[in-house]
mmCIF file of C-alpha atoms in Angstrom:
data_model
loop_
_atom_site.group_PDB
_atom_site.id
_atom_site.type_symbol
_atom_site.label_atom_id
_atom_site.label_comp_id
_atom_site.label_asym_id
_atom_site.label_seq_id
_atom_site.Cartn_x
_atom_site.Cartn_y
_atom_site.Cartn_z
ATOM 1 C CA MET E 1 106.427 -34.517 -4.591
ATOM 2 C CA PHE E 2 109.009 -33.824 -7.259
ATOM 3 C CA HIS E 3 110.028 -30.996 -9.560
ATOM 4 C CA GLY E 4 113.024 -30.720 -11.827
ATOM 5 C CA THR E 5 116.072 -32.460 -10.368
ATOM 6 C CA TRP E 6 114.871 -32.551 -6.754
ATOM 7 C CA GLY E 7 112.169 -34.505 -4.992
ATOM 8 C CA TYR E 8 110.557 -34.525 -1.568
ATOM 9 C CA ILE E 9 109.099 -37.517 0.224
ATOM 10 C CA HIS E 10 106.253 -36.320 2.430
ATOM 11 C CA GLN E 11 105.182 -38.833 5.054
ATOM 12 C CA LEU E 12 101.566 -38.303 6.002
ATOM 13 C CA ASN E 13 100.627 -37.270 9.495
ATOM 14 C CA PRO E 14 99.633 -40.403 11.491
ATOM 15 C CA ALA E 15 96.578 -38.503 12.726
ATOM 16 C CA ILE E 16 95.303 -38.424 9.132
ATOM 17 C CA THR E 17 96.071 -42.035 8.235
ATOM 18 C CA SER E 18 94.601 -43.329 11.502
ATOM 19 C CA SER E 19 91.266 -41.719 10.619
ATOM 20 C CA LEU E 20 91.060 -43.770 7.406
ATOM 21 C CA SER E 21 90.126 -47.380 6.936
ATOM 22 C CA PRO E 22 93.149 -49.446 5.766
ATOM 23 C CA GLU E 23 90.979 -51.053 3.079
ATOM 24 C CA GLU E 24 90.262 -47.630 1.543
ATOM 25 C CA ILE E 25 93.880 -46.757 0.768
ATOM 26 C CA THR E 26 95.104 -49.984 -0.810
ATOM 27 C CA LEU E 27 96.213 -50.356 -4.410
ATOM 28 C CA HIS E 28 93.269 -52.682 -5.081
ATOM 29 C CA ALA E 29 90.771 -50.091 -3.807
ATOM 30 C CA PHE E 30 92.424 -47.427 -5.966
ATOM 31 C CA LYS E 31 92.272 -49.533 -9.144
ATOM 32 C CA GLU E 32 88.652 -50.440 -8.475
ATOM 33 C CA ALA E 33 87.732 -46.765 -7.993
ATOM 34 C CA MET E 34 89.549 -45.776 -11.208
ATOM 35 C CA SER E 35 87.751 -48.479 -13.198
ATOM 36 C CA LYS E 36 84.403 -47.120 -11.990
ATOM 37 C CA ALA E 37 85.454 -43.534 -12.731
ATOM 38 C CA ALA E 38 85.895 -44.374 -16.423
ATOM 39 C CA SER E 39 82.128 -44.828 -16.813
ATOM 40 C CA VAL E 40 81.053 -41.781 -14.792
ATOM 41 C CA GLU E 41 79.065 -39.254 -16.820
ATOM 42 C CA ILE E 42 79.979 -35.612 -16.255
ATOM 43 C CA HIS E 43 77.122 -33.142 -16.646
ATOM 44 C CA PRO E 44 77.331 -29.327 -16.594
ATOM 45 C CA LYS E 45 75.409 -29.239 -13.311
ATOM 46 C CA THR E 46 78.210 -31.317 -11.762
ATOM 47 C CA LEU E 47 80.635 -28.452 -12.371
ATOM 48 C CA TYR E 48 78.180 -25.706 -11.489
ATOM 49 C CA GLY E 49 78.652 -26.073 -7.759
ATOM 50 C CA SER E 50 76.270 -26.317 -4.848
ATOM 51 C CA ILE E 51 74.403 -23.452 -3.208
ATOM 52 C CA ALA E 52 76.838 -23.633 -0.289
ATOM 53 C CA LYS E 53 79.786 -23.123 -2.650
ATOM 54 C CA HIS E 54 78.122 -20.146 -4.328
ATOM 55 C CA LEU E 55 77.380 -18.590 -0.945
ATOM 56 C CA HIS E 56 80.993 -19.132 0.065
ATOM 57 C CA TRP E 57 82.193 -17.407 -3.131
ATOM 58 C CA LYS E 58 79.947 -14.490 -2.230
ATOM 59 C CA GLU E 59 81.564 -14.322 1.215
ATOM 60 C CA VAL E 60 85.002 -14.441 -0.404
ATOM 61 C CA LEU E 61 84.252 -11.462 -2.645
ATOM 62 C CA LYS E 62 82.748 -9.480 0.222
ATOM 63 C CA SER E 63 85.751 -10.222 2.434
ATOM 64 C CA GLN E 64 88.089 -8.934 -0.277
ATOM 65 C CA ILE E 65 85.980 -5.786 -0.655
ATOM 66 C CA SER E 66 86.007 -5.273 3.125
ATOM 67 C CA THR E 67 89.775 -5.754 3.267
ATOM 68 C CA VAL E 68 90.393 -3.027 0.679
ATOM 69 C CA LEU E 69 87.822 -0.697 2.251
ATOM 70 C CA LEU E 70 89.402 -0.906 5.713
ATOM 71 C CA LYS E 71 92.935 -0.794 4.338
ATOM 72 C CA TYR E 72 92.696 2.306 2.141
ATOM 73 C CA LEU E 73 89.471 4.229 2.747
ATOM 74 C CA VAL E 74 87.734 4.002 6.117
ATOM 75 C CA GLU E 75 87.980 2.741 9.670
ATOM 76 C CA PRO E 76 85.047 1.703 11.885
ATOM 77 C CA ALA E 77 83.935 4.232 14.486
ATOM 78 C CA ASP E 78 82.327 1.478 16.576
ATOM 79 C CA LYS E 79 82.259 -2.312 16.948
ATOM 80 C CA LYS E 80 78.508 -2.888 16.778
ATOM 81 C CA ILE E 81 78.763 -4.890 13.543
ATOM 82 C CA HIS E 82 81.729 -7.120 12.728
ATOM 83 C CA VAL E 83 83.198 -6.428 9.284
ATOM 84 C CA GLN E 84 84.511 -9.758 8.011
ATOM 85 C CA THR E 85 87.852 -9.524 6.190
ATOM 86 C CA THR E 86 88.509 -13.267 5.952
ATOM 87 C CA PRO E 87 86.151 -15.789 4.333
ATOM 88 C CA PRO E 88 84.757 -18.715 6.342
ATOM 89 C CA THR E 89 87.038 -21.717 6.726
ATOM 90 C CA VAL E 90 86.068 -24.755 4.645
ATOM 91 C CA GLU E 91 88.609 -27.485 5.448
ATOM 92 C CA GLN E 92 91.798 -26.389 7.147
ATOM 93 C CA ILE E 93 94.703 -28.780 7.573
ATOM 94 C CA PRO E 94 96.481 -28.971 10.959
ATOM 95 C CA HIS E 95 99.352 -26.516 11.418
ATOM 96 C CA THR E 96 101.869 -29.207 12.352
ATOM 97 C CA PRO E 97 105.428 -29.371 10.940
ATOM 98 C CA PRO E 98 105.442 -31.819 7.998
ATOM 99 C CA ASN E 99 107.764 -34.817 7.882
ATOM 100 C CA ILE E 100 109.632 -34.170 4.630
ATOM 101 C CA THR E 101 112.786 -35.828 3.293
ATOM 102 C CA MET E 102 114.551 -34.254 0.312
ATOM 103 C CA MET E 103 116.422 -36.338 -2.247
ATOM 104 C CA LYS E 104 118.132 -35.789 -5.557
ATOM 105 C CA LEU E 105 116.352 -37.520 -8.419
ATOM 106 C CA MET E 106 118.202 -36.861 -11.683
ATOM 107 C CA VAL E 107 121.470 -35.335 -12.828
ATOM 108 C CA ALA E 108 119.507 -33.062 -15.169
ATOM 109 C CA SER E 109 115.824 -32.343 -15.556
ATOM 110 C CA ASP E 110 114.333 -34.428 -18.356
ATOM 111 C CA GLU E 111 110.851 -33.742 -19.693
ATOM 112 C CA SER E 112 110.633 -37.088 -21.522
ATOM 113 C CA SER E 113 108.855 -40.269 -20.499
ATOM 114 C CA GLN E 114 112.224 -41.936 -19.983
ATOM 115 C CA GLY E 115 113.117 -39.126 -17.605
ATOM 116 C CA VAL E 116 110.059 -39.928 -15.509
ATOM 117 C CA SER E 117 111.146 -43.558 -15.362
ATOM 118 C CA ASP E 118 114.559 -42.399 -14.148
ATOM 119 C CA VAL E 119 112.800 -40.506 -11.360
ATOM 120 C CA PHE E 120 111.353 -43.709 -9.918
ATOM 121 C CA ASP E 121 114.743 -45.424 -10.193
ATOM 122 C CA GLY E 122 116.284 -42.501 -8.307
ATOM 123 C CA ILE E 123 113.749 -42.873 -5.499
ATOM 124 C CA LEU E 124 114.507 -46.586 -5.149
ATOM 125 C CA GLN E 125 118.277 -46.009 -5.149
ATOM 126 C CA GLN E 126 118.093 -43.449 -2.332
ATOM 127 C CA SER E 127 115.542 -45.221 -0.158
ATOM 128 C CA SER E 128 115.319 -48.571 1.562
ATOM 129 C CA VAL E 129 112.132 -49.504 -0.299
ATOM 130 C CA SER E 130 112.328 -52.543 -2.559
ATOM 131 C CA GLU E 131 111.013 -52.516 -6.126
ATOM 132 C CA GLU E 132 108.320 -55.043 -5.273
ATOM 133 C CA ASP E 133 107.106 -53.032 -2.289
ATOM 134 C CA PHE E 134 107.219 -49.727 -4.187
ATOM 135 C CA TYR E 135 105.266 -50.829 -7.256
ATOM 136 C CA ASN E 136 102.706 -52.911 -5.356
ATOM 137 C CA ARG E 137 101.574 -50.004 -3.197
ATOM 138 C CA LEU E 138 99.635 -46.920 -4.179
ATOM 139 C CA GLN E 139 102.136 -44.083 -4.719
ATOM 140 C CA VAL E 140 100.689 -40.563 -4.858
ATOM 141 C CA ILE E 141 102.974 -38.247 -6.832
ATOM 142 C CA ASP E 142 102.510 -34.485 -6.485
ATOM 143 C CA ALA E 143 104.016 -32.811 -9.568
ATOM 144 C CA ASP E 144 103.685 -30.191 -12.270
ATOM 145 C CA LEU E 145 101.506 -30.635 -15.363
ATOM 146 C CA ALA E 146 104.349 -31.839 -17.616
ATOM 147 C CA THR E 147 105.315 -34.603 -15.194
ATOM 148 C CA CYS E 148 101.687 -35.687 -14.784
ATOM 149 C CA GLN E 149 101.344 -35.939 -18.566
ATOM 150 C CA ASN E 150 104.609 -37.874 -18.921
ATOM 151 C CA VAL E 151 103.587 -40.417 -16.290
ATOM 152 C CA GLN E 152 100.235 -40.892 -18.011
ATOM 153 C CA SER E 153 102.040 -41.261 -21.346
ATOM 154 C CA LEU E 154 104.148 -44.060 -19.889
ATOM 155 C CA GLN E 155 101.060 -45.750 -18.456
ATOM 156 C CA ASN E 156 99.240 -45.578 -21.805
ATOM 157 C CA LEU E 157 102.232 -47.005 -23.685
ATOM 158 C CA ARG E 158 102.382 -50.028 -21.388
ATOM 159 C CA ILE E 159 98.752 -51.116 -21.699
ATOM 160 C CA PRO E 160 97.682 -53.997 -21.448
ATOM 161 C CA ASN E 161 100.652 -55.143 -19.334
ATOM 162 C CA HIS E 162 99.351 -56.476 -15.991
ATOM 163 C CA CYS E 163 102.637 -56.278 -14.061
ATOM 164 C CA ASN E 164 102.530 -53.352 -11.614
ATOM 165 C CA LYS E 165 106.246 -52.691 -11.992
ATOM 166 C CA GLU E 166 105.921 -52.290 -15.754
ATOM 167 C CA ASN E 167 102.454 -50.775 -16.278
ATOM 168 C CA LEU E 168 102.921 -48.156 -13.499
ATOM 169 C CA THR E 169 99.221 -48.297 -12.612
ATOM 170 C CA SER E 170 100.180 -47.994 -8.951
ATOM 171 C CA ILE E 171 101.302 -44.404 -9.616
ATOM 172 C CA LEU E 172 98.694 -41.677 -9.109
ATOM 173 C CA THR E 173 99.789 -38.215 -10.243
ATOM 174 C CA VAL E 174 98.099 -35.119 -8.840
ATOM 175 C CA LEU E 175 98.748 -31.508 -9.716
ATOM 176 C CA GLY E 176 100.903 -29.589 -7.271
ATOM 177 C CA GLY E 177 99.182 -26.607 -5.670
ATOM 178 C CA ALA E 178 101.963 -24.083 -6.322
ATOM 179 C CA HIS E 179 102.451 -25.152 -9.946
ATOM 180 C CA THR E 180 98.725 -24.980 -10.609
ATOM 181 C CA LEU E 181 98.398 -21.500 -9.117
ATOM 182 C CA TRP E 182 101.537 -20.399 -10.974
ATOM 183 C CA ASN E 183 100.336 -21.431 -14.437
ATOM 184 C CA ILE E 184 96.669 -20.523 -14.080
ATOM 185 C CA ALA E 185 97.512 -17.122 -12.595
ATOM 186 C CA GLY E 186 99.902 -16.508 -15.488
ATOM 187 C CA ALA E 187 97.239 -17.429 -18.055
ATOM 188 C CA ILE E 188 94.615 -15.205 -16.391
ATOM 189 C CA PHE E 189 97.092 -12.314 -16.138
ATOM 190 C CA THR E 190 98.009 -12.670 -19.830
ATOM 191 C CA LEU E 191 94.335 -12.803 -20.817
ATOM 192 C CA HIS E 192 93.534 -9.492 -19.117
ATOM 193 C CA LEU E 193 96.856 -7.690 -19.569
ATOM 194 C CA GLY E 194 95.968 -5.901 -22.812
ATOM 195 C CA ASN E 195 98.264 -4.093 -25.236
ATOM 196 C CA SER E 196 100.316 -1.248 -23.779
ATOM 197 C CA ALA E 197 101.163 -0.040 -27.302
ATOM 198 C CA ASN E 198 97.493 0.789 -27.927
ATOM 199 C CA SER E 199 96.406 4.002 -26.198
ATOM 200 C CA CYS E 200 92.751 2.940 -26.479
ATOM 201 C CA ASP E 201 93.386 -0.345 -24.674
ATOM 202 C CA SER E 202 92.138 -0.436 -21.077
ATOM 203 C CA GLY E 203 93.730 -3.698 -19.957
ATOM 204 C CA ALA E 204 95.453 -4.440 -16.672
ATOM 205 C CA TRP E 205 98.660 -2.820 -17.933
ATOM 206 C CA ARG E 206 97.085 0.593 -17.270
ATOM 207 C CA PHE E 207 96.810 -0.186 -13.562
ATOM 208 C CA LEU E 208 100.444 -1.289 -13.467
ATOM 209 C CA ASP E 209 101.477 1.919 -15.199
ATOM 210 C CA ALA E 210 99.379 4.060 -12.844
ATOM 211 C CA LEU E 211 100.861 2.275 -9.815
ATOM 212 C CA GLY E 212 104.389 3.014 -11.024
ATOM 213 C CA MET E 213 105.259 -0.567 -11.999
ATOM 214 C CA PRO E 214 106.779 -1.644 -15.353
ATOM 215 C CA SER E 215 103.951 -2.425 -17.761
ATOM 216 C CA ASP E 216 106.029 -3.547 -20.746
ATOM 217 C CA LYS E 217 107.079 -6.910 -19.224
ATOM 218 C CA PRO E 218 104.876 -7.441 -16.173
ATOM 219 C CA ILE E 219 104.583 -11.221 -16.413
ATOM 220 C CA ASN E 220 107.785 -12.985 -15.458
ATOM 221 C CA LYS E 221 106.789 -16.583 -14.800
ATOM 222 C CA LYS E 222 110.201 -17.256 -13.286
ATOM 223 C CA ASP E 223 109.335 -14.828 -10.491
ATOM 224 C CA PHE E 224 106.181 -16.416 -9.111
ATOM 225 C CA THR E 225 105.945 -14.132 -6.078
ATOM 226 C CA LEU E 226 106.237 -10.911 -8.097
ATOM 227 C CA MET E 227 103.562 -12.021 -10.569
ATOM 228 C CA ILE E 228 101.074 -12.824 -7.794
ATOM 229 C CA GLN E 229 101.902 -9.580 -5.985
ATOM 230 C CA ASN E 230 101.287 -7.552 -9.158
ATOM 231 C CA MET E 231 97.926 -9.252 -9.660
ATOM 232 C CA GLU E 232 96.966 -8.564 -6.050
ATOM 233 C CA LYS E 233 97.947 -4.886 -6.358
ATOM 234 C CA ILE E 234 95.890 -4.496 -9.544
ATOM 235 C CA HIS E 235 92.983 -6.290 -7.886
ATOM 236 C CA GLU E 236 93.042 -4.087 -4.785
ATOM 237 C CA ALA E 237 93.416 -0.900 -6.864
ATOM 238 C CA THR E 238 90.377 -1.892 -8.936
ATOM 239 C CA ILE E 239 88.261 -2.650 -5.869
ATOM 240 C CA CYS E 240 89.380 0.626 -4.278
ATOM 241 C CA HIS E 241 88.187 2.543 -7.348
ATOM 242 C CA LEU E 242 84.838 0.716 -7.356
ATOM 243 C CA LEU E 243 84.385 1.488 -3.657
ATOM 244 C CA MET E 244 85.134 5.168 -4.258
ATOM 245 C CA VAL E 245 82.473 5.178 -6.988
ATOM 246 C CA VAL E 246 79.973 3.667 -4.551
ATOM 247 C CA MET E 247 80.909 6.227 -1.877
ATOM 248 C CA GLY E 248 80.767 9.120 -4.366
ATOM 249 C CA ILE E 249 84.381 10.147 -3.769
ATOM 250 C CA ASP E 250 85.919 8.859 -7.010
ATOM 251 C CA ASN E 251 87.094 12.382 -7.942
ATOM 252 C CA THR E 252 88.904 13.015 -4.656
ATOM 253 C CA VAL E 253 92.536 12.335 -3.773
ATOM 254 C CA LEU E 254 93.173 9.729 -1.098
ATOM 255 C CA GLY E 255 95.142 10.887 1.913
ATOM 256 C CA PRO E 256 96.968 8.979 4.635
ATOM 257 C CA LYS E 257 94.141 9.524 7.112
ATOM 258 C CA LEU E 258 91.207 7.099 6.955
ATOM 259 C CA ARG E 259 87.616 8.305 7.208
ATOM 260 C CA LYS E 260 85.695 7.197 10.286
ATOM 261 C CA LEU E 261 82.319 5.607 9.578
ATOM 262 C CA PRO E 262 79.818 3.633 11.675
ATOM 263 C CA SER E 263 80.159 -0.129 11.271
ATOM 264 C CA ASN E 264 76.624 -0.437 9.870
ATOM 265 C CA LYS E 265 77.479 2.131 7.180
ATOM 266 C CA ILE E 266 80.620 0.190 6.279
ATOM 267 C CA LYS E 267 78.567 -2.981 5.880
ATOM 268 C CA LEU E 268 76.120 -1.149 3.595
ATOM 269 C CA ILE E 269 78.995 0.096 1.412
ATOM 270 C CA VAL E 270 80.395 -3.433 1.091
ATOM 271 C CA ASP E 271 76.974 -4.860 0.187
ATOM 272 C CA GLU E 272 76.291 -2.119 -2.369
ATOM 273 C CA CYS E 273 79.703 -2.539 -3.994
ATOM 274 C CA TYR E 274 79.149 -6.289 -4.274
ATOM 275 C CA ASN E 275 75.655 -5.908 -5.740
ATOM 276 C CA ARG E 276 76.693 -3.229 -8.254
ATOM 277 C CA PHE E 277 79.906 -4.773 -9.556
ATOM 278 C CA PHE E 278 80.457 -8.389 -8.488
ATOM 279 C CA THR E 279 77.230 -10.259 -9.198
ATOM 280 C CA ALA E 280 76.420 -12.164 -12.377
ATOM 281 C CA SER E 281 73.601 -9.720 -13.118
ATOM 282 C CA ALA E 282 76.059 -6.799 -12.851
ATOM 283 C CA VAL E 283 78.382 -8.385 -15.431
ATOM 284 C CA ARG E 284 75.450 -9.231 -17.716
ATOM 285 C CA LYS E 285 74.048 -5.711 -17.417
ATOM 286 C CA ALA E 286 77.418 -4.185 -18.335
ATOM 287 C CA GLY E 287 77.516 -6.375 -21.446
ATOM 288 C CA GLU E 288 73.939 -5.540 -22.431
ATOM 289 C CA ASN E 289 74.629 -1.804 -22.096
ATOM 290 C CA LEU E 290 77.448 -2.135 -24.642
ATOM 291 C CA SER E 291 80.019 -0.951 -22.119
ATOM 292 C CA PRO E 292 83.081 -3.072 -23.005
ATOM 293 C CA LYS E 293 85.447 -1.261 -20.636
ATOM 294 C CA LEU E 294 83.212 -1.825 -17.618
ATOM 295 C CA SER E 295 82.362 -5.364 -18.693
ATOM 296 C CA ASN E 296 86.025 -6.321 -19.148
ATOM 297 C CA GLN E 297 86.940 -4.663 -15.865
ATOM 298 C CA LEU E 298 84.311 -6.627 -13.954
ATOM 299 C CA LEU E 299 85.336 -9.897 -15.599
ATOM 300 C CA ARG E 300 88.988 -9.223 -14.795
ATOM 301 C CA THR E 301 88.178 -8.358 -11.183
ATOM 302 C CA ILE E 302 86.270 -11.610 -10.673
ATOM 303 C CA ASP E 303 89.018 -13.670 -12.363
ATOM 304 C CA PHE E 304 91.740 -11.991 -10.300
ATOM 305 C CA ALA E 305 89.641 -12.579 -7.173
ATOM 306 C CA SER E 306 89.945 -16.335 -7.737
ATOM 307 C CA VAL E 307 93.751 -16.096 -7.884
ATOM 308 C CA VAL E 308 93.933 -13.906 -4.777
ATOM 309 C CA LYS E 309 91.610 -16.261 -2.932
ATOM 310 C CA ALA E 310 93.578 -19.386 -3.896
ATOM 311 C CA ASN E 311 96.870 -17.775 -2.890
ATOM 312 C CA ARG E 312 95.544 -16.718 0.523
ATOM 313 C CA ALA E 313 93.847 -20.082 1.066
ATOM 314 C CA MET E 314 97.110 -21.925 0.384
ATOM 315 C CA LYS E 315 98.970 -19.696 2.844
ATOM 316 C CA SER E 316 96.361 -20.325 5.538
ATOM 317 C CA GLY E 317 96.274 -24.073 4.867
ATOM 318 C CA ASP E 318 92.578 -24.149 3.949
ATOM 319 C CA ILE E 319 92.599 -26.963 1.407
ATOM 320 C CA GLY E 320 88.799 -26.807 1.108
ATOM 321 C CA ARG E 321 88.895 -23.261 -0.279
ATOM 322 C CA VAL E 322 91.704 -24.265 -2.647
ATOM 323 C CA MET E 323 89.580 -27.114 -4.015
ATOM 324 C CA TYR E 324 86.682 -24.706 -4.538
ATOM 325 C CA MET E 325 88.946 -22.628 -6.779
ATOM 326 C CA TRP E 326 90.262 -25.653 -8.651
ATOM 327 C CA LYS E 327 86.705 -26.591 -9.520
ATOM 328 C CA ARG E 328 86.047 -23.041 -10.686
ATOM 329 C CA TRP E 329 89.230 -23.053 -12.764
ATOM 330 C CA SER E 330 88.270 -26.389 -14.342
ATOM 331 C CA VAL E 331 85.374 -24.533 -16.000
ATOM 332 C CA MET E 332 87.292 -21.312 -16.740
ATOM 333 C CA SER E 333 90.144 -23.226 -18.383
ATOM 334 C CA GLN E 334 87.796 -24.650 -21.031
ATOM 335 C CA SER E 335 87.840 -21.289 -22.829
ATOM 336 C CA MET E 336 91.513 -20.382 -22.277
ATOM 337 C CA LYS E 337 93.921 -21.696 -24.914
ATOM 338 C CA LYS E 338 96.902 -21.992 -22.582
ATOM 339 C CA LEU E 339 94.951 -24.107 -20.105
ATOM 340 C CA LYS E 340 93.482 -26.855 -22.275
ATOM 341 C CA ASN E 341 95.546 -29.561 -20.568
ATOM 342 C CA TYR E 342 94.765 -28.139 -17.136
ATOM 343 C CA ALA E 343 91.073 -28.369 -18.000
ATOM 344 C CA ILE E 344 91.491 -32.142 -18.233
ATOM 345 C CA HIS E 345 93.606 -32.668 -15.117
ATOM 346 C CA LEU E 346 91.606 -30.343 -12.861
ATOM 347 C CA LEU E 347 88.501 -32.406 -13.546
#
């Protein structure tokens, strides 16, 4: 993994490598798989997702609704029915301390192709690996989008060279999880932010303003944590309002004391909120009724839900749920100008 002037060598857990066949992780196997991938046809149904994935997304939305309901509005009076506040686990990695070695790569960050070449030289200078061994083995590089593009640019420039050291075909770049969440969350936030100078605009800035947070410059990409926290606060405030509409208390003031309700009633509220505001038919109905405010609000809530889910999945180490969101974002990014390059790499 590398970013800017610093890099991290992450040695895989032996428990993971021992479960794989040695023939499956060789450079030859990688090149053979990539040559076959070039002729693979991608159809819309490939990106649509399986029934299991759609059911999991439904559970994710319901768990987020339940979390807000139990956090701000009600508490169960009994334990007859379990109210699920976390979605089902898909593929969770072991919670073992990683074996990571940090090294300095460059004197200054360089976004050019030559800079990427300097990165590999820096790795060789600070490690005991020889050039021949390094370039004749599959090297998986976890990086940001710019680095992935620069490595691919170098590889394209050196075709049809057949020397691994020069053509760099032994280098596989993959998007880093944090960088991907950072940039996609920023693009989604910008898309739904709206114009605070327009009093008729009902974008996400109104929620920031109502929550007492600055709405003039809410997106500071240098502060990743603050941006995600703001999105989560807007998301929870929106769900809270939708729940109050379902419960018929949208005109009341919330107090510190939660209402006590039977667990079966809580489940009914969650199901009704999901059916009224989070299904595809609900979004389509809002659009057909020429209700742009409601339609935009529902679209924003579903988009923000993907960011909240990915962030929580990364914290819990559920790589399966993260991959579900990457596949969803690969489709969403097709229509977002700032994510055209991500649309290619996420596929």
